[in-house]
mmCIF file of C-alpha atoms in Angstrom:
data_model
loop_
_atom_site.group_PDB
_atom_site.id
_atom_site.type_symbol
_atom_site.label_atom_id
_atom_site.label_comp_id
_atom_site.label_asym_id
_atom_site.label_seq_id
_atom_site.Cartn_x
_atom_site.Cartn_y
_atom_site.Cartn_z
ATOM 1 C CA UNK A 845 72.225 -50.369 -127.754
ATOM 2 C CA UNK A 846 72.286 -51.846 -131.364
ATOM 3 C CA UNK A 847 72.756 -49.297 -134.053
ATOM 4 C CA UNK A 848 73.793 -51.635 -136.854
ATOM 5 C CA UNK A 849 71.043 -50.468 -139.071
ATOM 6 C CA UNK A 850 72.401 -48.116 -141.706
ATOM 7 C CA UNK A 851 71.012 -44.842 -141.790
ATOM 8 C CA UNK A 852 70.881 -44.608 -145.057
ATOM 9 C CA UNK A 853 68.599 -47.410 -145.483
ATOM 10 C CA UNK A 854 65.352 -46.062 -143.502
ATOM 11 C CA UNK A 855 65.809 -42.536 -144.177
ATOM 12 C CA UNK A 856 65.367 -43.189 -147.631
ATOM 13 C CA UNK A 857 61.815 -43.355 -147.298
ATOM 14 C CA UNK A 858 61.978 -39.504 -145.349
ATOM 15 C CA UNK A 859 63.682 -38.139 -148.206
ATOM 16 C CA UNK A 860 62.360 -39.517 -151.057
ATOM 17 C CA UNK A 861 58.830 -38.346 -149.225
ATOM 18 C CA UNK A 862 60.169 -34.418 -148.286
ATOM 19 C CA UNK A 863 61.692 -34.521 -152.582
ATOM 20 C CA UNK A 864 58.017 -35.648 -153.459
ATOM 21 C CA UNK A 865 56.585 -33.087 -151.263
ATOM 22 C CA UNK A 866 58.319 -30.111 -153.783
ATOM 23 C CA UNK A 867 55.418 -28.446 -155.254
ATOM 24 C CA UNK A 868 52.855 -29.654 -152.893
ATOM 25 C CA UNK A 869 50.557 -26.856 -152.168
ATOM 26 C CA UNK A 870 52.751 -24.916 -154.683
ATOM 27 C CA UNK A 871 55.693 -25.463 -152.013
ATOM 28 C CA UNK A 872 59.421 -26.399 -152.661
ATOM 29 C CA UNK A 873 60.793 -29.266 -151.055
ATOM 30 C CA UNK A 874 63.186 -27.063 -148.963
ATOM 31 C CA UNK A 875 59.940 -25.233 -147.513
ATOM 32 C CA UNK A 876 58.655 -28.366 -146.388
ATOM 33 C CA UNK A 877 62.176 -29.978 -145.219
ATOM 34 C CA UNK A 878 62.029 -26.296 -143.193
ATOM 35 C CA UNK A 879 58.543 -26.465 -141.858
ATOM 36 C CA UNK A 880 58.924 -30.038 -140.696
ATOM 37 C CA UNK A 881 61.866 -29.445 -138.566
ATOM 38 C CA UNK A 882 59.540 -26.232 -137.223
ATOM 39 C CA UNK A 883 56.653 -28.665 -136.824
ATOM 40 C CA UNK A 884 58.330 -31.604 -134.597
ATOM 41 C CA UNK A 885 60.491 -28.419 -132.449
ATOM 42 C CA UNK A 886 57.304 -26.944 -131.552
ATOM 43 C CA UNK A 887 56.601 -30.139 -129.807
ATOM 44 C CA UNK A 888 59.829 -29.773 -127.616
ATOM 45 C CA UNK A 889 58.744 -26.591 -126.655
ATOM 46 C CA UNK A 890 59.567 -23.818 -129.871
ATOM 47 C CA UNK A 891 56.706 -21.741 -130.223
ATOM 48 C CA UNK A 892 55.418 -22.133 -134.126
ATOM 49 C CA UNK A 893 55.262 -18.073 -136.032
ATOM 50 C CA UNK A 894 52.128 -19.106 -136.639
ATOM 51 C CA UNK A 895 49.951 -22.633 -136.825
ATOM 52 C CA UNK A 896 49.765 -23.807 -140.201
ATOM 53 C CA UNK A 897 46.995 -24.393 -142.652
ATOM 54 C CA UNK A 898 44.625 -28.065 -142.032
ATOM 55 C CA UNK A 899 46.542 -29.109 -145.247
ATOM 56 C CA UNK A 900 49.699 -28.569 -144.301
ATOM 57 C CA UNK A 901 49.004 -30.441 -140.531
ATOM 58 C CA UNK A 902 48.273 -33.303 -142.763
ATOM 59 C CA UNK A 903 51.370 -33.683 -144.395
ATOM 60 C CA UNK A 904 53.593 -31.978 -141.773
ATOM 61 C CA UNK A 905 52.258 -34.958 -139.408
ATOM 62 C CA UNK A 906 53.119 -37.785 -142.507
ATOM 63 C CA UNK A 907 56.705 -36.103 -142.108
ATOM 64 C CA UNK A 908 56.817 -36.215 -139.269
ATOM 65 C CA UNK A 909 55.661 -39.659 -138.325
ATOM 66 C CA UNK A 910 58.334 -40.862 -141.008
ATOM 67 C CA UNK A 911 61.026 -38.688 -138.886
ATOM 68 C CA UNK A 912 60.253 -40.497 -135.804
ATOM 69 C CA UNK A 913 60.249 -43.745 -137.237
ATOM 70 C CA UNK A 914 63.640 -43.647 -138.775
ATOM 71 C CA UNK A 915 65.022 -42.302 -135.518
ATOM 72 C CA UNK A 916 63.628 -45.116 -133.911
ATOM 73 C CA UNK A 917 65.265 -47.069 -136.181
ATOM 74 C CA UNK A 918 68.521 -45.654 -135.900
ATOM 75 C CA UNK A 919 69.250 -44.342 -133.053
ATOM 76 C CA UNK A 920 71.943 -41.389 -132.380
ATOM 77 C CA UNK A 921 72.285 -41.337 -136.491
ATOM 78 C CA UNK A 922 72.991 -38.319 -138.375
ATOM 79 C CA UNK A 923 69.239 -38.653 -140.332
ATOM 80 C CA UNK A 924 69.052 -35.291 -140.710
ATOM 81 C CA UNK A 925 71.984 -33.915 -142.708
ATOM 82 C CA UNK A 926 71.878 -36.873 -144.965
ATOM 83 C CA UNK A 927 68.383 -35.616 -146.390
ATOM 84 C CA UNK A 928 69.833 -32.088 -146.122
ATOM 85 C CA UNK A 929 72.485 -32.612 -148.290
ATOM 86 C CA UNK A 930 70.283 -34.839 -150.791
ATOM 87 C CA UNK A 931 68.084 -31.718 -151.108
ATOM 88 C CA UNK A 932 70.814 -29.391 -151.375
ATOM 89 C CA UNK A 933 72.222 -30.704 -154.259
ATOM 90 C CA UNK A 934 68.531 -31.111 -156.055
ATOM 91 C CA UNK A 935 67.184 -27.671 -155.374
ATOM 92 C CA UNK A 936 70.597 -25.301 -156.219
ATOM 93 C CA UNK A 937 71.611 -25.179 -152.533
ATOM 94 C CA UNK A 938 75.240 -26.116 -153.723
ATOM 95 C CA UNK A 939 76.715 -22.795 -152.979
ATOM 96 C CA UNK A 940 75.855 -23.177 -149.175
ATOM 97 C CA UNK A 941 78.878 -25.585 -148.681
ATOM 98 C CA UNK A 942 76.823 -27.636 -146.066
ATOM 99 C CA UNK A 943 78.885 -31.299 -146.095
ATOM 100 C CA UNK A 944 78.561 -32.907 -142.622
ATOM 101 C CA UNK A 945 80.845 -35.365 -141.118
ATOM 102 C CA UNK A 946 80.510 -38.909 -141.495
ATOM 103 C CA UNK A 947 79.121 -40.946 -138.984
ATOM 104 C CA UNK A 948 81.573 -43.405 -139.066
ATOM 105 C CA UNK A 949 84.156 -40.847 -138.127
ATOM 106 C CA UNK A 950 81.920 -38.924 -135.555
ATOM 107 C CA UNK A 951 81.628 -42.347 -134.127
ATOM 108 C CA UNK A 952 85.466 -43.074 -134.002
ATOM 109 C CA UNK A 953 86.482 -39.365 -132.574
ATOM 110 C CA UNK A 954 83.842 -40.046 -130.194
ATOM 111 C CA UNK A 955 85.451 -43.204 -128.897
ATOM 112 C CA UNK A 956 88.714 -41.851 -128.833
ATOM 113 C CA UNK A 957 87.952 -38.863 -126.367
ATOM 114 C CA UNK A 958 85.655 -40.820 -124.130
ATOM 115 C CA UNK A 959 87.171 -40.820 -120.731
ATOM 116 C CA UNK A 960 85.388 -42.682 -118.033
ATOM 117 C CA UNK A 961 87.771 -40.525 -115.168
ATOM 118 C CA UNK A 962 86.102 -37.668 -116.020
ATOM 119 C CA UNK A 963 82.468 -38.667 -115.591
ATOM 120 C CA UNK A 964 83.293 -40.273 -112.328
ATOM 121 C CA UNK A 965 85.271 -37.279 -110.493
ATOM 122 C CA UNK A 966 82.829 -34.515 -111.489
ATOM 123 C CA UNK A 967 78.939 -33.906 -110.923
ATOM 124 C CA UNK A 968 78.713 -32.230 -113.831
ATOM 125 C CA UNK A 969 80.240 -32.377 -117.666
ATOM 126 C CA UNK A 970 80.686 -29.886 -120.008
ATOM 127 C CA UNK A 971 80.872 -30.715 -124.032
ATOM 128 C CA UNK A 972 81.035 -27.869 -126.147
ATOM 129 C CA UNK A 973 80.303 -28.317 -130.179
ATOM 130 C CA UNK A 974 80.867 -25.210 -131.849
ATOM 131 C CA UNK A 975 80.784 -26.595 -135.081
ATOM 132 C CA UNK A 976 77.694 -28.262 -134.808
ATOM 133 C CA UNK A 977 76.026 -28.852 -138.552
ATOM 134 C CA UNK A 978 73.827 -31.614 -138.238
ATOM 135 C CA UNK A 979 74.813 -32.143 -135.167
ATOM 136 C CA UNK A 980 76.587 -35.337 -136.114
ATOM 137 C CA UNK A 981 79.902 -35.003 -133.658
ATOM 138 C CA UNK A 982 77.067 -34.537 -130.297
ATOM 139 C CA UNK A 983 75.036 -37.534 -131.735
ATOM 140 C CA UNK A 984 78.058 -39.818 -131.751
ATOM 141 C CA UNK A 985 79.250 -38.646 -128.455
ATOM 142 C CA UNK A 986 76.150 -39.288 -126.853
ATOM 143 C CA UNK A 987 75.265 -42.746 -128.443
ATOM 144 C CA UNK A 988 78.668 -44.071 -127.432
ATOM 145 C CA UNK A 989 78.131 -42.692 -123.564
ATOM 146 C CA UNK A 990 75.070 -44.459 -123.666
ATOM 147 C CA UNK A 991 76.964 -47.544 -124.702
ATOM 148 C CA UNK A 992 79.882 -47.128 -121.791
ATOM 149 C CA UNK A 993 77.692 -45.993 -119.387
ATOM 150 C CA UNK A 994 73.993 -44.386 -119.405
ATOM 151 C CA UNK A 995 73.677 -43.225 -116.499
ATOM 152 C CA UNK A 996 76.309 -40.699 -117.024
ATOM 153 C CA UNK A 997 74.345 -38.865 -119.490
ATOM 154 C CA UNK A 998 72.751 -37.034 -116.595
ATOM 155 C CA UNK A 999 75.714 -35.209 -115.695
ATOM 156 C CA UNK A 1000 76.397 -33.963 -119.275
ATOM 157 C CA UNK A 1001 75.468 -30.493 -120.573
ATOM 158 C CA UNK A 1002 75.482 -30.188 -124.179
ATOM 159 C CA UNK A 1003 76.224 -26.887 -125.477
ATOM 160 C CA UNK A 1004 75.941 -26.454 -129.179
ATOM 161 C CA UNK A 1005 76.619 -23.375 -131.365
ATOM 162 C CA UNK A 1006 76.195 -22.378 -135.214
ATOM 163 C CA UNK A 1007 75.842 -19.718 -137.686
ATOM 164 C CA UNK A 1008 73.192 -21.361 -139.911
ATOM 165 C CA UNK A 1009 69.660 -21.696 -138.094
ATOM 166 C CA UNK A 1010 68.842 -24.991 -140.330
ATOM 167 C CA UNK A 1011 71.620 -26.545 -138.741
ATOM 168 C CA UNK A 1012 71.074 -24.903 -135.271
ATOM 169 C CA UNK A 1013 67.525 -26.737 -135.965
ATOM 170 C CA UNK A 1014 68.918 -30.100 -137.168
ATOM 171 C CA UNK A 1015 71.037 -30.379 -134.219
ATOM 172 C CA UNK A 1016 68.585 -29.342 -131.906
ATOM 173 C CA UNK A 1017 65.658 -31.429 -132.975
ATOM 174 C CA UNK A 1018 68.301 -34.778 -133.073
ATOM 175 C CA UNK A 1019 69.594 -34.715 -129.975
ATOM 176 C CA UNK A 1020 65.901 -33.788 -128.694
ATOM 177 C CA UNK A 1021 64.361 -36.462 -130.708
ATOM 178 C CA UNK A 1022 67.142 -39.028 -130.056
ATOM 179 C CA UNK A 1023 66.973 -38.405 -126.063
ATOM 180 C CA UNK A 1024 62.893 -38.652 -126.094
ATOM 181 C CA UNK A 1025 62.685 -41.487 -128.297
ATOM 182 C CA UNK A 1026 65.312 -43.470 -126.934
ATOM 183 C CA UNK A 1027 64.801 -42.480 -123.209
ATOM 184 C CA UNK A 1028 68.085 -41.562 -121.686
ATOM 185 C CA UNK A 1029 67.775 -38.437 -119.731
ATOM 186 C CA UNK A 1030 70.294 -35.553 -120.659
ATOM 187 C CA UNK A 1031 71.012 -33.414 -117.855
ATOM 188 C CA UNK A 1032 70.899 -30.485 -119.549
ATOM 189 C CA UNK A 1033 71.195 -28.909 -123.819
ATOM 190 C CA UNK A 1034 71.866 -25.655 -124.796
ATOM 191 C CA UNK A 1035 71.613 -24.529 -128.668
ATOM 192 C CA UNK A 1036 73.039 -21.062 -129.651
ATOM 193 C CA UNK A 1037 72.822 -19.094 -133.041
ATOM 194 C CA UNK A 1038 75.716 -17.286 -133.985
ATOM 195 C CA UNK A 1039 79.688 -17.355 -135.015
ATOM 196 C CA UNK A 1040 81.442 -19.145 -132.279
ATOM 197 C CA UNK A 1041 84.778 -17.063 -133.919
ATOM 198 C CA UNK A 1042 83.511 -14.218 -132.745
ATOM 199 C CA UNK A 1043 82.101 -12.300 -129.608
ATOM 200 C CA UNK A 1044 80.571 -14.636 -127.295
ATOM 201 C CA UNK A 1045 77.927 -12.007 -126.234
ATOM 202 C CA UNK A 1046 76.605 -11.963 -129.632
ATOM 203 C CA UNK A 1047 75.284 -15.352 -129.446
ATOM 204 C CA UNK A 1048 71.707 -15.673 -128.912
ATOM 205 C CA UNK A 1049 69.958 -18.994 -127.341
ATOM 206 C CA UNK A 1050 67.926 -21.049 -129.857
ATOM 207 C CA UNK A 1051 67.099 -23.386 -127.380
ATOM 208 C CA UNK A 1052 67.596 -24.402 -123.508
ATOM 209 C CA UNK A 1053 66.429 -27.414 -121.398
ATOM 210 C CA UNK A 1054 67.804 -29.117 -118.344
ATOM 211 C CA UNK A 1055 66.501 -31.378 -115.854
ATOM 212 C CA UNK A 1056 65.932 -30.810 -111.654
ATOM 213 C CA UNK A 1057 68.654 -32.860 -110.901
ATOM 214 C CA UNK A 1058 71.086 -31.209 -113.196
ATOM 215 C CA UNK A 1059 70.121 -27.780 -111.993
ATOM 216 C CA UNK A 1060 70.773 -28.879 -108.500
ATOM 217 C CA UNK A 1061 74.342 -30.737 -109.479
ATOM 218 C CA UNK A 1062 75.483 -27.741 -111.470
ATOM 219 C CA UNK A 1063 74.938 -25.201 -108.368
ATOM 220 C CA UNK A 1064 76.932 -27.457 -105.648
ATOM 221 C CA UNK A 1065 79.726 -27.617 -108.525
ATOM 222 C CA UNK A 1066 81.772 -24.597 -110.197
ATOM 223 C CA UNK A 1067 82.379 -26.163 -113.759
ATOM 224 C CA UNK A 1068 80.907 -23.670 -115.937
ATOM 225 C CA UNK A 1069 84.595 -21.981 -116.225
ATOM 226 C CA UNK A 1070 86.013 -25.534 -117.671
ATOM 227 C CA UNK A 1071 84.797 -27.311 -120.601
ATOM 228 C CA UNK A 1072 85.757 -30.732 -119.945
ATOM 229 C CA UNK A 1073 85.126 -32.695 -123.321
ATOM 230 C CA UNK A 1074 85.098 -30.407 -126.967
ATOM 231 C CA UNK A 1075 84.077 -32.551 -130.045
ATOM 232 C CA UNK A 1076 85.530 -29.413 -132.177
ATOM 233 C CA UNK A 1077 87.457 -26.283 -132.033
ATOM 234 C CA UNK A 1078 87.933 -25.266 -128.235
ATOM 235 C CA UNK A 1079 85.121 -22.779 -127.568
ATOM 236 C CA UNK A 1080 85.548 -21.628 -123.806
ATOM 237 C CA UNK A 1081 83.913 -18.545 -123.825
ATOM 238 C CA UNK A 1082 80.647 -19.510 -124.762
ATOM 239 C CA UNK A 1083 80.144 -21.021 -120.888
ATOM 240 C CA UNK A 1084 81.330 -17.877 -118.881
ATOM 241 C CA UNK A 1085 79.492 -15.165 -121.145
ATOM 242 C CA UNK A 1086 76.792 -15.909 -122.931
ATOM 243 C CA UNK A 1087 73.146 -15.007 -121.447
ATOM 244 C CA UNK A 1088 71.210 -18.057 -120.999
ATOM 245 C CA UNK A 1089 67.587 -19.059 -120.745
ATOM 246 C CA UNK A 1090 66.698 -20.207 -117.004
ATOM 247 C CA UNK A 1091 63.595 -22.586 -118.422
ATOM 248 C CA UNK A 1092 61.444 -23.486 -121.027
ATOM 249 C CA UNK A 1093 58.111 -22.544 -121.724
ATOM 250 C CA UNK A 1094 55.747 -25.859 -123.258
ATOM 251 C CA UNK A 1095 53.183 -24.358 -125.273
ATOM 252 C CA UNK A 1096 51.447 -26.446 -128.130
ATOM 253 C CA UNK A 1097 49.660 -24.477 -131.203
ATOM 254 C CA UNK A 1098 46.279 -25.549 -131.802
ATOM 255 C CA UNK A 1099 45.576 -28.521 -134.187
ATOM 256 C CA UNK A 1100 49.513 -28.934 -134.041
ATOM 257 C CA UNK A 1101 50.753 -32.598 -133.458
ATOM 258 C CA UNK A 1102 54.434 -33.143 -132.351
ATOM 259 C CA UNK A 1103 56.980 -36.044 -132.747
ATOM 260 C CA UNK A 1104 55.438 -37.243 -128.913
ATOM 261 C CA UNK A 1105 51.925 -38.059 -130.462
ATOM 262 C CA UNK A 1106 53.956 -40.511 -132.852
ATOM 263 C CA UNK A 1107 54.937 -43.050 -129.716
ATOM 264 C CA UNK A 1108 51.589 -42.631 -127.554
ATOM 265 C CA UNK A 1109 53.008 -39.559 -124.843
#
């Protein structure tokens, strides 16, 4: 799959739109970097608080029609925490501390622990990112097993943990995004709030999917004690103890439009 195209080149056009958005409707840029990410989730599945307002559909679908483009354009790039970071630093969000990895390195740690053996002895593949920001680290990962081989992707289950919601949204929406757009079918993507330093149990689920034929691998095989690849810190735990979700429930908010209406679904 070609991803020579520079991320930085077509998400310009998302971020320059989300830092004209800032006072829209008497709204900050943040609010509508927030409500965007809110918008395109609920069309994976995350029920909206509540729907918005006809004005704010209208821009929250220009958003989010730019969003889709630019991952269609760059696929498995961190878009995300690049316009993050360019609004953190233009609305006072410096204290936050939020710099994500860059891609280039994601994308060379990524090659370096790929390990073919792995996919081909097991049924079922564990990656834990407990770290996950932007999600940057699982984006890489994933784009270069697509390379080697995409048909391994449906053994993998992503499981992806951090203390900031925005970035348990970010990393959640890219992968999402990134597996819809570009069609590869992930067996299975878990997305946890909460301090992966601390007690497993207090983690709560953000967001769970998986598909039939993962659910049926991962009950012939017993790998949920084993984390077989970890793209940071080793996080163990999170696998044996934390509650999980068994499905998830579709439901689309009146008048709401998701990132799936942007390529004809």
């Amino acid at each position: 799959m070609n991803r020579a195209i520079s991320p930085e080149a077509t998400q310009k056009n998302l971020t320059n739109a989300i830092i004209k958005s800032h006072n829209h409707l008497g709204y900050s840029a943040i609010d509508w970097f927030g409500w965007m990410l809110d918008d395109c989730l609920a069309g994976f599945g995350k029920r909206l608080e509540k729907p918005w307002s006809d004005q704010q559909t209208k821009h929250l679908f220009e958003l989010g029609g730019l969003y889709a483009d630019t991952v269609f354009k760059n696929a498995y790039k961190d878009v995300l925490g690049g316009v993050y970071q360019e609004l953190s630093s233009n609305y006072g969000r410096k204290a936050l501390a939020q710099y994500f990895s860059p891609y280039a390195i994601a994308s060379c740690m990524a090659k370096i622990s790929y390990n073919a053996d792995i996919f081909e002895k097991n049924k079922v593949v564990r990656v834990a990112e407990p770290a996950a920001g932007s999600g940057v680290m699982v984006l890489a990962f994933v784009g270069n097993l697509v390379d080697e081989n995409p048909g391994y992707l449906e053994k993998v289950s992503l499981c992806c943990v951090d203390l900031d919601l925005t970035c348990v949204k970010m990393s959640t929406l890219q992968i999402m995004a990134n597996n819809f757009i570009h069609a590869p079918k992930l067996g299975e993507l878990l997305c946890l709030r909460g301090n992966s330093l601390g007690d497993p149990k207090e983690l709560t689920t953000f967001f769970h999917a998986s598909t039939t034929n993962f659910d049926n691998w991962s009950k012939e095989q017993d790998a949920i004690d084993k984390l077989d690849f970890v793209v940071s810190p080793q996080l163990e735990e999170i696998a044996n103890e934390t509650e999980q979700e068994t499905e998830v429930v579709f439901i689309q908010p009146k008048k709401q439009m998701s990132i799936m209406d942007f390529f004809g679904a």
